[in-house]
PDB file of C-alpha atoms in Angstrom:
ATOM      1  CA  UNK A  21      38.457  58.584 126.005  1.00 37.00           C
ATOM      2  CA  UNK A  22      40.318  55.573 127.516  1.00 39.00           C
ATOM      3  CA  UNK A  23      41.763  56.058 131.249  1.00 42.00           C
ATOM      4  CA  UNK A  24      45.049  54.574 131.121  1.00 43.00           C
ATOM      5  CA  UNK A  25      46.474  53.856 134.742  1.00 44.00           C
ATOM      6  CA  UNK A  26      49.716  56.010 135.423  1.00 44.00           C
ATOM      7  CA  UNK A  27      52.393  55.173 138.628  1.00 44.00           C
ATOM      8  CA  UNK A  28      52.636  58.006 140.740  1.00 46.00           C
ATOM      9  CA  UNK A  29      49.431  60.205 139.100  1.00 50.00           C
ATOM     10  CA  UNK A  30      47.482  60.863 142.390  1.00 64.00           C
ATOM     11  CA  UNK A  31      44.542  59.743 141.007  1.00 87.00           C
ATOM     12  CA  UNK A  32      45.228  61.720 137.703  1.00 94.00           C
ATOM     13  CA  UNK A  33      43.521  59.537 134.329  1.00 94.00           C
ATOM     14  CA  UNK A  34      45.453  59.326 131.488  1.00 93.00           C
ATOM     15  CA  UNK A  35      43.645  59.652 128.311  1.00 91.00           C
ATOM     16  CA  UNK A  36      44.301  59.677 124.796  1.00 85.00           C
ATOM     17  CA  UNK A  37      41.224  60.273 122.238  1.00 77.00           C
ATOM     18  CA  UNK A  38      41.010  59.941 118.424  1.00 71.00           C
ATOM     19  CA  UNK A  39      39.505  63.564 116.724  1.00 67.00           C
ATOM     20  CA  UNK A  40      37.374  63.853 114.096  1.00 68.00           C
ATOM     21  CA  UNK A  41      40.241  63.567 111.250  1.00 73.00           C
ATOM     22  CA  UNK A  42      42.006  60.008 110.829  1.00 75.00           C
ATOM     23  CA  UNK A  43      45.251  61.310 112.031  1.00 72.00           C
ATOM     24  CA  UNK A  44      44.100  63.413 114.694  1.00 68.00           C
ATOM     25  CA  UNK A  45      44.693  62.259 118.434  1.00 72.00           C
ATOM     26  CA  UNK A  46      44.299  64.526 122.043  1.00 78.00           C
ATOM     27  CA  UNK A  47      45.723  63.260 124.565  1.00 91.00           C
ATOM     28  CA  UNK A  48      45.313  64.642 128.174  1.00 94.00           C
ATOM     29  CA  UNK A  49      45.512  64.321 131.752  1.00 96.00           C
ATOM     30  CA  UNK A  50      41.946  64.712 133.888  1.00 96.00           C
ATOM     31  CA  UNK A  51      41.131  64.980 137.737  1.00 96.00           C
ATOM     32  CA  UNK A  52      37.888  64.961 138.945  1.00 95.00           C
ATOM     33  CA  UNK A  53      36.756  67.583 141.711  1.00 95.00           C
ATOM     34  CA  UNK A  54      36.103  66.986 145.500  1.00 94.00           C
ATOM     35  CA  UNK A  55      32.902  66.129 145.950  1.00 93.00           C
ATOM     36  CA  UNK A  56      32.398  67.085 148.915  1.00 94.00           C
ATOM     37  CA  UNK A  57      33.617  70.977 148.286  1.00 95.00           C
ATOM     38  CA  UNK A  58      32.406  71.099 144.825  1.00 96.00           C
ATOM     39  CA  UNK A  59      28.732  72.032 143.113  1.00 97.00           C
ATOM     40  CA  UNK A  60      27.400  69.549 141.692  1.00 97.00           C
ATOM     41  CA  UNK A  61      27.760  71.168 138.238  1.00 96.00           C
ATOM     42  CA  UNK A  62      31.520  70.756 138.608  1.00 97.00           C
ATOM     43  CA  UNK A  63      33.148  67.773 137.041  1.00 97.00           C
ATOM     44  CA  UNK A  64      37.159  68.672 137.257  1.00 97.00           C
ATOM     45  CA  UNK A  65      40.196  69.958 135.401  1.00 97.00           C
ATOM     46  CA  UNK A  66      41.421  68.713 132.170  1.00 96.00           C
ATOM     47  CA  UNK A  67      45.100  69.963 131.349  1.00 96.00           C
ATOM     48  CA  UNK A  68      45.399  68.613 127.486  1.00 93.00           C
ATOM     49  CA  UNK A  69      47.566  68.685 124.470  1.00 91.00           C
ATOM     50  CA  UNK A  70      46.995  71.461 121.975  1.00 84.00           C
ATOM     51  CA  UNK A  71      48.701  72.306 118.358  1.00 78.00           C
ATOM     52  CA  UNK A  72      51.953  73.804 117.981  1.00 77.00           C
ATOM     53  CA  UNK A  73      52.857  72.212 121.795  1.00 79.00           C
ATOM     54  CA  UNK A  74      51.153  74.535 123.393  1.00 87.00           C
ATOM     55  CA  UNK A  75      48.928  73.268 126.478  1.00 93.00           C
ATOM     56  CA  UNK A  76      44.901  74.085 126.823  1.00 93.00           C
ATOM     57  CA  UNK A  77      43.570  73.857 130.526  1.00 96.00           C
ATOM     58  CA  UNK A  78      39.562  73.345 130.631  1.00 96.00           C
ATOM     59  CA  UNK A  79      37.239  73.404 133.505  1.00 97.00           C
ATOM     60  CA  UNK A  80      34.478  69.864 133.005  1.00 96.00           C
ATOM     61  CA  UNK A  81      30.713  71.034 133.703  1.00 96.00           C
ATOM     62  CA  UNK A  82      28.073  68.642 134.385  1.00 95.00           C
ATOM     63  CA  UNK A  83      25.642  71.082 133.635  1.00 90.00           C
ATOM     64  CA  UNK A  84      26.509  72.784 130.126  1.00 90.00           C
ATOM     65  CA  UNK A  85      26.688  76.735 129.487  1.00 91.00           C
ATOM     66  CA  UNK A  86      25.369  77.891 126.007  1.00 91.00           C
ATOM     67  CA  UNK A  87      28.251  77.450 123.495  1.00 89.00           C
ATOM     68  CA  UNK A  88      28.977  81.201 122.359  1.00 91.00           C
ATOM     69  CA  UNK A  89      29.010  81.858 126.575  1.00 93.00           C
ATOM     70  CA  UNK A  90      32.328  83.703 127.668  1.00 95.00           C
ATOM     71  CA  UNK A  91      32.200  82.916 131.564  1.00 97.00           C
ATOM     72  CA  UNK A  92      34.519  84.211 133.624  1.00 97.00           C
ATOM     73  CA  UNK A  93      36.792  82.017 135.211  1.00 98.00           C
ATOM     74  CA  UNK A  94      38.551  82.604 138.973  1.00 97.00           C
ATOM     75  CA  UNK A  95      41.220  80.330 139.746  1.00 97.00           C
ATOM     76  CA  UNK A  96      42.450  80.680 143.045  1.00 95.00           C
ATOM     77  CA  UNK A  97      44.996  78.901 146.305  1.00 91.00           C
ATOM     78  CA  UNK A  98      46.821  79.878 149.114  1.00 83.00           C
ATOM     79  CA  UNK A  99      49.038  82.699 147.865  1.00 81.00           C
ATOM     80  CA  UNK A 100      46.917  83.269 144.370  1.00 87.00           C
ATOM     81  CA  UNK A 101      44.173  84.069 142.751  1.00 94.00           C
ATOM     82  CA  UNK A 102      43.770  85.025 139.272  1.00 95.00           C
ATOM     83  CA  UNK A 103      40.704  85.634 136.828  1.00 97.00           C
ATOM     84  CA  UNK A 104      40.344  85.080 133.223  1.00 96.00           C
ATOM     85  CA  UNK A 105      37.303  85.297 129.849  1.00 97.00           C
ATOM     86  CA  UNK A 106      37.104  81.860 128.777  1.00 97.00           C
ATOM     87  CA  UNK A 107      35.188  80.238 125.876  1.00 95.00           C
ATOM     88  CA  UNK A 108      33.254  77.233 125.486  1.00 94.00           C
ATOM     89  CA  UNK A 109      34.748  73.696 123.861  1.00 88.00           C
ATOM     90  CA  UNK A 110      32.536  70.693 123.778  1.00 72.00           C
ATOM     91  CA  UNK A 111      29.498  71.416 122.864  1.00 78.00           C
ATOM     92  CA  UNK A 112      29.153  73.806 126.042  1.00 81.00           C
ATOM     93  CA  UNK A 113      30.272  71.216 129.095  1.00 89.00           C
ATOM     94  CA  UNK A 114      33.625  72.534 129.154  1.00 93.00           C
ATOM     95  CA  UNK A 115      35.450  75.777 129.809  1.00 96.00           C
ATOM     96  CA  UNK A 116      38.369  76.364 127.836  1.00 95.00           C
ATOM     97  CA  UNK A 117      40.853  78.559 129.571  1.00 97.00           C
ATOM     98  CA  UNK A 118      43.159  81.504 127.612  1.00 96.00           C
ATOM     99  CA  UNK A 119      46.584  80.430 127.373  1.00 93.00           C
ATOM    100  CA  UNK A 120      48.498  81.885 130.408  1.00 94.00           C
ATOM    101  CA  UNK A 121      46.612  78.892 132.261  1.00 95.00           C
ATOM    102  CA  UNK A 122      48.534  76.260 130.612  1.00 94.00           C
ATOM    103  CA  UNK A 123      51.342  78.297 131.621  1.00 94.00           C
ATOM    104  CA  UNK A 124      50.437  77.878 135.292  1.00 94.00           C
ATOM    105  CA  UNK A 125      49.907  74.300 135.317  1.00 95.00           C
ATOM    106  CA  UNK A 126      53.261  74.028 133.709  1.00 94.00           C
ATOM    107  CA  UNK A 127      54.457  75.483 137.008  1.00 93.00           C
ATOM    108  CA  UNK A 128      53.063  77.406 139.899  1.00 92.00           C
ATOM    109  CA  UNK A 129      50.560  74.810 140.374  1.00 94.00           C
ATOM    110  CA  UNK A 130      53.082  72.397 140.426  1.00 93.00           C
ATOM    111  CA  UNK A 131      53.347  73.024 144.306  1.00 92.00           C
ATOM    112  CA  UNK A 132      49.858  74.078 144.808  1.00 93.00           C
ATOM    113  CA  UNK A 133      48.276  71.249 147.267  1.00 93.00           C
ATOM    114  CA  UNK A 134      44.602  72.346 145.274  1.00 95.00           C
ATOM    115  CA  UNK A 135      42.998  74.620 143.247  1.00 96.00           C
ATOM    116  CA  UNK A 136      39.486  76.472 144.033  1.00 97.00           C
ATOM    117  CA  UNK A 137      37.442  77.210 140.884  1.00 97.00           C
ATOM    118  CA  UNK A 138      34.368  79.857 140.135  1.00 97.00           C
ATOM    119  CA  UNK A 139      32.731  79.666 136.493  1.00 97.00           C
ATOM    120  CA  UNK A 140      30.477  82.745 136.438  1.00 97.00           C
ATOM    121  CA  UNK A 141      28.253  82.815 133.045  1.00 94.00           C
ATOM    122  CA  UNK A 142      25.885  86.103 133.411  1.00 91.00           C
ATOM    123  CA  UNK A 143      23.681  85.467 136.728  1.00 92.00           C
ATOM    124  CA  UNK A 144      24.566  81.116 137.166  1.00 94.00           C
ATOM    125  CA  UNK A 145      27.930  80.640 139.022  1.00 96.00           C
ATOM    126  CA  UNK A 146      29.597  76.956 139.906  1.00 97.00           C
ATOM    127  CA  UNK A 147      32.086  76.389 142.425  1.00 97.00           C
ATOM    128  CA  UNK A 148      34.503  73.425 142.673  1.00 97.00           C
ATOM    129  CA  UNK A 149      37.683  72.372 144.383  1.00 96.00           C
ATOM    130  CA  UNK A 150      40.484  70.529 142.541  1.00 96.00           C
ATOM    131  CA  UNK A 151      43.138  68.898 144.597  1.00 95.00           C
ATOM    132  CA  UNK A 152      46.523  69.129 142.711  1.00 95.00           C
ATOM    133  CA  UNK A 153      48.504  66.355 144.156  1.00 94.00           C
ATOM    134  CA  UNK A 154      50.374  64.510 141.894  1.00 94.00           C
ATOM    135  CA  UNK A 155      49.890  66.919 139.151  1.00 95.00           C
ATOM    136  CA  UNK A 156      53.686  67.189 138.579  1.00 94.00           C
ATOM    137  CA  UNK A 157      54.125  63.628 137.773  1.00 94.00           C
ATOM    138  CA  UNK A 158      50.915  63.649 135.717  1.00 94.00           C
ATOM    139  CA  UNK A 159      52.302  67.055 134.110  1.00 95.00           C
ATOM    140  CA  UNK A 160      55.326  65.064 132.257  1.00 93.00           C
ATOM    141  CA  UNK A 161      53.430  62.134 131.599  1.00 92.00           C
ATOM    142  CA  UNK A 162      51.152  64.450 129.545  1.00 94.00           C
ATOM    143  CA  UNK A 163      54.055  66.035 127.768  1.00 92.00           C
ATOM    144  CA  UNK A 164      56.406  62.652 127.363  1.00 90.00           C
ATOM    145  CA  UNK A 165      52.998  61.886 125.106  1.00 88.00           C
ATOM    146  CA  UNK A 166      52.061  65.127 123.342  1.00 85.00           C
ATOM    147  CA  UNK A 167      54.304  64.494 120.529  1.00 68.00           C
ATOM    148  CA  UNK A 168      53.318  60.968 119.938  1.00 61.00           C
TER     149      UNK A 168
END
């Protein structure tokens, strides 16, 4: 995946990435976690493109969970907090959400200032803290290029 360098993003990357078929292309918007706040298991939040225009939200890993894992996912901010089953996508390092997610970064978290995440797979658990500034602008960048 290519970063391509977005006005306004708040340190949101831009990436477009060819699949495994000649026509196929996923394009998505990424933002790395605080370091500071975060495990250091936790890579960030990818909000992507998915068939059909629907929109897939994924949780990065540093450390991968087995691929036929279904962690549970807590997402939770001031006002919030909201729990989900999740499956594996690539190859174990990332969490794919269900699809009420993509609803939420669609709007609620639109306004959120960040975003506190817990991946709990049976007894290992990784925390991380995404900040969600600039995720509106990033948000229609992301869409303005699903269809292309």
């Amino acid at each position: 995946m290519t970063p391509i360098p977005v006005a306004n993003m708040s340190n949101w990357k831009f990436t477009r990435a060819q699949g495994i078929k000649p026509d196929e292309s996923f394009v998505a918007i990424m933002k790395t976690a605080d370091a500071l706040q975060s495990d250091p298991d936790f890579a960030g939040l990818i909000i992507r493109c998915a068939p059909r225009g629907r929109i897939e939200v994924l949780v990065a890993l540093i450390r991968p969970f087995p691929p036929r894992s279904r962690p549970r996912v807590t997402l939770a901010s001031a006002g919030f907090s909201q729990s989900f089953e999740a499956t594996m996508a690539a190859a174990g390092a990332a969490v794919l959400l269900p699809e009420e997610a993509g609803v939420l970064a669609g709007g609620k978290w639109q306004t959120t200032p960040s975003l506190a995440v817990t991946v709990k797979e049976n007894t290992s658990e990784i925390k991380g803290i995404v900040s969600l500034n600039g995720l509106r602008e990033a948000y229609s960048t992301l869409l303005a290029s699903c269809s292309q």
